[in-house]
């Protein structure tokens, strides 16, 4: 699988005419009579995803048509051109009609992402239509974003049998080696020695070959400092508060936060952004054994705050807390955590939107603007201070799972904020999974929020 643009000197390039509902009649009128007749006889309609291959006298492709639908239908989805790309036969295409400058980069990215397939275990590898990079598109940037997104998807889609804490470490080390970054990993009993007690507590029930660990990758020597913290729960049984079977089926994706920050990190390094990057991933498996942490236990965090465990299935915030406390010790210019943390966030905004929390108005402005330009929707949620009392149980400093079920995503975010200190901090409570196929987004693991963050970084960090 190669999510790259075709070479401009590719042979047998097929001109691709992209038409929408408003402009289709005008396009037809401008074509030779024979072509108009062929298109009419074929019954082509410029709906999103429709395509038509027009042959020449020898039967070879002369040109192709791709529908973009109407402005109204495009507003109800993303990556309209990708819908057509998926329906074109294998070949090399070049845009013969211009797209609006505001859309062209997103549509080009969508085309590349339409070529993604998780084929690690598939015997039949598919092939897709290729596109010559359209004029006005930064091919290096778009290809780097597509590659980072593919990494995120691959990590999430890989089953936990092949993507445990060790494999997640291996993937991070490989990424570090590729871009000249450093990677230090603290594993097993060393977590206690180096004061990461909650990461150790959550992961200690797993087998020795799936021991808990903290992965710490650094890249860049100059510029502002950015710390990304990703939840790396490689499989979540729920612990002693065991999940029902129906809720456990997708738990290979519970390391979606780690997968997303690694995909974002790859984009940042590939584009050589002038910043100092740190990636922290607490990688664990929340397993069940005689050594499992228990409801009612009180854990002491790296920061010194004590946490009463009222549900072992609220483990993600525990491992993130120790990692955030470590990150905060260096006072980075910006710290971001990403996690598949709560079902409450899914209930609130569904699977498409990335809910996020921050008190930084500058970050909000830049993120919202970036989100709108890269087709990566986000939605701001409140750090609602009056709910702080909900995470204060009395017997300990904090409660990892407040009773009552109200505001579950907000209380989880408030919990994490306690460990981020007074940093410029944002937390993303993402889903990391596309439940049904859509243009450029097949069913399965998906990056959320990374492109919006990437677009916001130049303004947020004054790059």
XYZ file of C-alpha atoms in Angstrom:
463
model
C 0.000 0.000 0.000
C 1.508 3.306 -1.105
C -0.471 6.456 -0.368
C 1.461 8.664 -2.771
C 0.721 10.637 -5.909
C 1.509 9.174 -9.313
C 4.569 10.364 -11.197
C 3.824 13.234 -13.619
C 5.547 11.281 -16.401
C 3.260 8.265 -15.973
C 2.166 6.780 -19.270
C -1.461 6.513 -20.333
C -2.719 9.306 -18.101
C -6.503 9.623 -18.179
C -7.890 13.191 -17.967
C -10.429 13.355 -15.138
C -13.267 15.846 -15.425
C -14.834 16.552 -12.029
C -18.354 17.954 -12.268
C -20.949 18.908 -9.713
C -24.702 19.256 -10.057
C -24.567 23.007 -10.633
C -21.927 22.936 -13.346
C -22.732 19.709 -15.171
C -25.051 21.199 -17.802
C -22.496 23.893 -18.634
C -19.743 21.281 -18.909
C -21.794 19.174 -21.318
C -22.583 22.136 -23.517
C -18.864 22.819 -23.906
C -18.093 19.266 -25.136
C -18.155 17.907 -28.701
C -21.498 16.514 -29.833
C -20.343 12.899 -29.848
C -19.115 13.130 -26.265
C -22.345 14.793 -25.143
C -24.303 11.989 -26.764
C -22.182 9.304 -25.114
C -22.514 10.835 -21.644
C -26.269 11.224 -22.098
C -26.699 7.675 -23.373
C -24.668 6.337 -20.423
C -27.093 8.037 -18.049
C -24.321 9.703 -16.089
C -25.489 11.869 -13.188
C -22.982 13.989 -11.235
C -23.886 12.562 -7.822
C -21.162 12.048 -5.232
C -19.206 8.938 -6.126
C -20.521 8.433 -9.667
C -17.967 7.836 -12.413
C -17.921 7.247 -16.136
C -15.029 6.087 -18.311
C -15.264 7.368 -21.893
C -13.348 5.290 -24.488
C -11.639 6.485 -27.619
C -11.954 4.826 -31.032
C -9.600 2.015 -29.975
C -11.454 1.312 -26.756
C -8.749 2.815 -24.562
C -9.827 5.361 -21.932
C -10.113 8.824 -23.483
C -11.290 10.619 -20.357
C -13.187 9.979 -17.163
C -15.976 11.787 -15.349
C -16.389 12.013 -11.582
C -19.431 13.429 -9.841
C -19.248 15.770 -6.850
C -22.958 16.094 -6.146
C -24.345 19.395 -4.901
C -23.031 21.803 -2.297
C -25.779 20.571 0.012
C -24.836 16.899 -0.302
C -21.121 17.688 0.047
C -21.852 19.524 3.285
C -23.243 16.281 4.710
C -19.988 14.396 4.316
C -16.269 14.637 3.644
C -13.891 13.745 0.816
C -16.333 13.809 -2.104
C -13.601 13.168 -4.677
C -12.484 10.097 -2.732
C -15.930 8.607 -3.251
C -15.323 8.763 -6.994
C -11.717 7.555 -6.714
C -12.911 4.352 -5.104
C -15.160 3.664 -8.115
C -12.645 4.336 -10.878
C -10.781 1.423 -12.448
C -7.067 1.029 -11.825
C -5.096 3.590 -13.787
C -3.424 6.993 -13.572
C -5.604 10.090 -13.615
C -4.976 13.824 -13.785
C -7.536 16.511 -13.008
C -8.739 18.148 -16.190
C -11.102 20.550 -14.456
C -10.006 22.747 -11.556
C -11.408 22.404 -8.071
C -11.804 25.425 -5.771
C -8.485 26.346 -4.150
C -10.073 26.001 -0.715
C -10.978 22.357 -1.411
C -8.198 20.997 -3.557
C -5.746 19.964 -0.820
C -8.421 18.193 1.237
C -9.790 16.426 -1.844
C -6.291 15.363 -2.881
C -5.694 13.967 0.604
C -9.008 12.153 0.436
C -7.963 10.543 -2.841
C -4.754 9.238 -1.256
C -6.595 7.961 1.815
C -9.099 6.159 -0.409
C -6.204 3.869 -1.270
C -5.794 2.761 2.340
C -6.636 -0.824 3.182
C -5.675 -2.827 6.237
C -4.295 -5.806 4.352
C -1.811 -7.254 6.827
C -3.800 -10.467 7.085
C -5.415 -10.426 3.628
C -4.302 -12.861 0.919
C -5.720 -10.696 -1.868
C -4.170 -7.254 -2.011
C -6.322 -4.641 -3.745
C -5.214 -1.952 -6.161
C -6.566 1.546 -6.636
C -6.664 4.423 -9.054
C -3.673 6.786 -8.885
C -3.756 10.577 -9.139
C -1.091 12.957 -10.410
C -0.700 15.654 -7.784
C -3.010 18.530 -8.749
C -1.553 21.959 -9.393
C -1.433 24.054 -6.239
C -1.143 21.082 -3.886
C 1.960 20.578 -1.716
C 2.577 16.915 -2.471
C 5.179 16.495 0.277
C 2.790 17.796 2.913
C -0.239 15.817 1.748
C 1.716 12.581 1.400
C 3.193 13.042 4.892
C -0.278 13.530 6.354
C -1.606 10.478 4.517
C 1.308 8.358 5.758
C 0.778 9.486 9.350
C -2.910 8.683 9.119
C -2.111 5.261 7.666
C 0.209 4.543 10.595
C -2.552 5.428 13.050
C -5.064 3.217 11.249
C -2.660 0.281 11.047
C -1.857 0.452 14.756
C -5.521 0.543 15.766
C -6.608 -2.142 13.319
C -3.954 -4.632 14.393
C -5.452 -7.132 16.855
C -4.164 -7.103 20.410
C -2.480 -10.474 19.876
C -0.035 -8.664 17.593
C -0.188 -5.173 19.153
C 0.550 -5.460 22.849
C 2.759 -3.136 24.899
C 5.935 -4.698 23.467
C 4.789 -4.305 19.869
C 3.710 -0.729 20.523
C 7.175 -0.073 21.914
C 8.745 -1.712 18.854
C 6.710 0.476 16.492
C 7.713 3.599 18.414
C 11.377 2.633 18.371
C 11.189 2.025 14.612
C 9.612 5.451 14.117
C 12.298 7.056 16.278
C 15.062 5.327 14.322
C 13.578 6.439 11.014
C 13.569 10.121 11.975
C 16.614 10.301 14.235
C 14.647 10.583 17.474
C 15.566 9.040 20.824
C 13.408 6.548 22.669
C 13.672 5.515 26.322
C 11.340 2.876 27.782
C 10.699 2.122 31.452
C 9.259 -1.369 31.929
C 7.808 -3.558 34.658
C 9.231 -3.169 38.168
C 11.330 -0.226 36.978
C 8.083 1.762 36.808
C 7.883 1.587 40.611
C 11.555 2.458 40.991
C 11.127 5.533 38.784
C 7.821 6.608 40.334
C 5.148 5.622 37.838
C 2.972 3.689 40.294
C -0.385 3.981 38.526
C 0.969 2.797 35.170
C 2.402 -0.204 37.004
C -0.808 -0.886 38.946
C -2.999 -0.953 35.845
C -0.679 -3.182 33.842
C 0.775 -5.495 36.471
C -1.844 -8.248 35.972
C -0.713 -8.914 32.408
C 1.745 -11.669 31.553
C 5.451 -10.923 31.748
C 5.812 -10.574 27.980
C 3.081 -7.911 28.044
C 4.460 -5.988 31.020
C 3.425 -2.340 31.485
C 5.803 0.341 30.310
C 6.220 4.057 29.696
C 7.522 4.958 26.241
C 9.324 8.305 26.007
C 10.332 9.518 22.529
C 12.059 12.847 21.827
C 12.822 14.598 18.536
C 14.175 18.038 17.622
C 16.680 20.267 19.365
C 15.398 23.786 18.687
C 12.142 25.695 18.833
C 9.101 25.600 21.099
C 8.336 22.450 23.047
C 5.350 20.198 22.347
C 4.490 17.155 24.460
C 1.980 14.607 23.165
C 0.591 12.030 25.603
C -1.331 9.067 24.204
C -3.298 6.401 26.023
C -1.752 3.043 25.129
C -4.129 0.490 26.657
C -3.471 -2.257 24.138
C -6.436 -4.287 25.319
C -8.971 -3.487 27.998
C -10.861 -6.313 29.639
C -12.180 -3.875 32.222
C -10.058 -5.585 34.873
C -11.964 -7.018 37.813
C -14.900 -4.824 36.761
C -15.001 -7.085 33.722
C -16.599 -5.735 30.569
C -19.450 -7.741 29.021
C -18.498 -9.530 25.820
C -20.308 -7.044 23.598
C -18.249 -4.201 25.038
C -14.939 -6.056 24.752
C -15.052 -6.722 21.019
C -13.500 -3.401 19.980
C -11.015 -3.083 22.812
C -8.049 -3.545 20.503
C -8.729 0.125 19.699
C -8.231 1.269 23.297
C -4.714 2.312 22.340
C -6.183 4.704 19.771
C -4.808 7.715 21.634
C -1.277 6.334 21.391
C -1.834 5.449 17.734
C -3.052 8.955 16.982
C -0.177 10.781 18.688
C 2.291 8.511 16.882
C 0.630 9.298 13.556
C 0.750 13.010 14.404
C 4.367 12.700 15.507
C 5.252 11.094 12.177
C 3.599 13.991 10.329
C 5.520 16.539 12.419
C 8.871 14.815 11.906
C 8.321 14.114 8.195
C 7.506 17.781 7.644
C 10.486 18.783 9.814
C 8.506 21.329 11.811
C 10.798 23.635 13.817
C 9.885 22.422 17.287
C 11.008 20.090 20.055
C 8.686 17.101 20.244
C 8.173 14.700 23.116
C 5.807 11.724 22.908
C 4.792 9.895 26.097
C 2.860 6.640 25.848
C 1.873 4.606 28.904
C 1.488 1.179 27.275
C -0.388 -1.459 29.273
C -2.859 -4.299 29.018
C -5.689 -4.112 31.544
C -5.827 -7.829 32.228
C -7.322 -10.053 34.940
C -5.219 -12.171 37.283
C -4.509 -12.616 40.957
C -2.396 -9.470 40.753
C -5.121 -7.210 39.358
C -5.725 -3.897 41.049
C -9.092 -3.885 42.796
C -12.149 -1.709 43.331
C -11.634 0.059 46.639
C -7.853 0.219 46.294
C -6.219 3.585 46.831
C -3.289 4.326 44.543
C -0.695 7.032 44.967
C 0.196 8.787 41.724
C 3.516 10.142 40.509
C 2.312 13.609 41.479
C 1.558 12.431 45.027
C -2.227 12.705 44.709
C -4.079 9.646 45.967
C -6.787 8.032 43.844
C -9.643 5.843 45.072
C -10.453 3.086 42.588
C -14.199 2.775 42.229
C -14.048 0.996 38.865
C -11.081 -0.826 37.353
C -12.569 -0.166 33.912
C -11.698 3.540 34.295
C -8.030 2.731 33.915
C -7.049 4.989 31.033
C -7.074 8.140 33.117
C -4.827 6.438 35.683
C -2.009 5.651 33.253
C -2.386 9.021 31.551
C -2.139 10.765 34.914
C 1.368 9.494 35.627
C 2.478 10.340 32.076
C 0.963 13.830 32.256
C 2.663 14.456 35.587
C 5.993 13.548 34.003
C 5.340 15.775 31.010
C 4.338 18.713 33.202
C 7.651 18.571 35.054
C 9.376 20.130 32.025
C 6.722 22.852 31.522
C 6.357 22.417 27.739
C 4.937 25.251 25.651
C 1.960 23.006 24.834
C 0.865 19.617 26.144
C -1.869 17.536 24.507
C -3.345 14.228 25.619
C -5.327 11.968 23.319
C -7.311 8.958 24.473
C -10.217 6.702 23.676
C -11.332 7.514 27.173
C -15.097 7.550 27.711
C -18.288 6.196 26.210
C -19.916 9.405 27.416
C -18.052 11.339 24.725
C -19.454 9.033 22.050
C -22.967 9.502 23.349
C -22.469 13.276 23.322
C -21.032 13.784 19.832
C -21.023 10.432 18.020
C -18.097 8.821 16.167
C -17.205 11.611 13.710
C -16.402 14.538 15.982
C -13.340 14.819 18.196
C -14.428 16.377 21.505
C -11.667 18.313 23.202
C -11.098 20.270 26.389
C -8.882 23.281 26.975
C -8.795 26.564 28.863
C -6.527 28.132 26.242
C -8.514 30.516 24.013
C -5.579 30.893 21.613
C -5.479 27.141 21.062
C -9.253 27.052 20.517
C -9.118 29.730 17.832
C -6.271 28.084 15.951
C -7.705 24.581 16.257
C -11.192 25.522 15.093
C -9.752 27.366 12.092
C -7.442 24.489 11.240
C -10.191 21.931 11.653
C -12.387 23.692 9.116
C -9.656 23.733 6.480
C -8.536 20.091 6.746
C -11.875 18.263 7.092
C -11.045 17.040 10.599
C -14.011 18.144 12.737
C -13.603 18.914 16.430
C -15.998 20.071 19.127
C -15.053 21.984 22.262
C -16.295 20.618 25.581
C -16.120 22.435 28.938
C -13.699 22.022 31.805
C -16.694 22.710 34.075
C -15.223 23.673 37.437
C -18.421 23.084 39.474
C -18.041 19.363 38.679
C -14.663 19.196 40.427
C -16.416 18.030 43.587
C -17.643 14.960 41.690
C -14.087 13.635 41.449
C -13.286 14.251 45.136
C -14.456 11.216 47.115
C -13.215 12.311 50.531
C -11.359 9.103 51.410
C -8.671 10.014 48.871
C -7.741 13.084 46.858
C -9.467 11.865 43.707
C -12.060 9.339 42.507
C -11.329 7.543 39.237
C -14.998 6.756 38.485
C -17.586 9.028 40.111
C -20.943 7.405 40.783
C -24.113 8.569 39.072
C -23.088 8.450 35.441
C -23.455 12.168 34.794
C -20.904 14.147 32.739
C -18.549 11.199 32.384
C -16.335 12.756 29.743
C -16.114 16.064 31.617
C -15.189 14.478 34.945
C -12.521 12.378 33.224
C -11.071 15.515 31.657
C -11.123 17.323 34.997
C -9.297 14.347 36.527
C -6.543 14.612 33.908
C -6.252 18.377 34.287
C -5.212 17.860 37.919
C -2.039 16.188 36.637
C -1.287 18.616 33.819
C -0.596 21.356 36.380
C -0.958 24.863 34.953
C 0.342 24.050 31.485
C -1.098 25.130 28.184
C -3.019 21.911 27.949
C -5.667 20.281 25.765
C -7.272 16.879 26.093
C -8.976 14.974 23.248
C -11.502 12.235 24.124
C -11.586 10.517 20.736
C -13.302 7.367 19.460
C -10.599 6.174 17.056
C -12.959 3.983 15.047
C -15.108 4.432 11.964
C -18.190 2.208 12.506
C -19.254 2.202 8.848
C -17.417 2.810 5.581
C -17.317 6.359 4.203
C -15.262 8.055 1.465
C -11.552 7.865 2.365
C -12.476 6.241 5.698
C -13.098 2.499 5.562
C -14.678 0.768 8.515
C -12.049 0.379 11.230
C -9.390 2.400 12.969
C -9.172 6.072 12.104
C -7.189 9.101 13.207
C -9.185 11.894 14.831
C -7.988 15.396 15.624
C -4.417 14.930 14.399
C -4.802 16.897 11.164
C -6.583 19.716 12.974
C -3.791 19.898 15.551
C -1.139 19.843 12.830
C -2.865 22.721 11.066
C -3.077 24.683 14.326
C 0.518 24.241 15.473
C 2.128 27.048 13.419
C -0.181 29.609 15.016
C -0.300 28.093 18.502
C 3.489 27.735 18.791
C 4.509 30.663 16.575
C 6.366 28.391 14.183
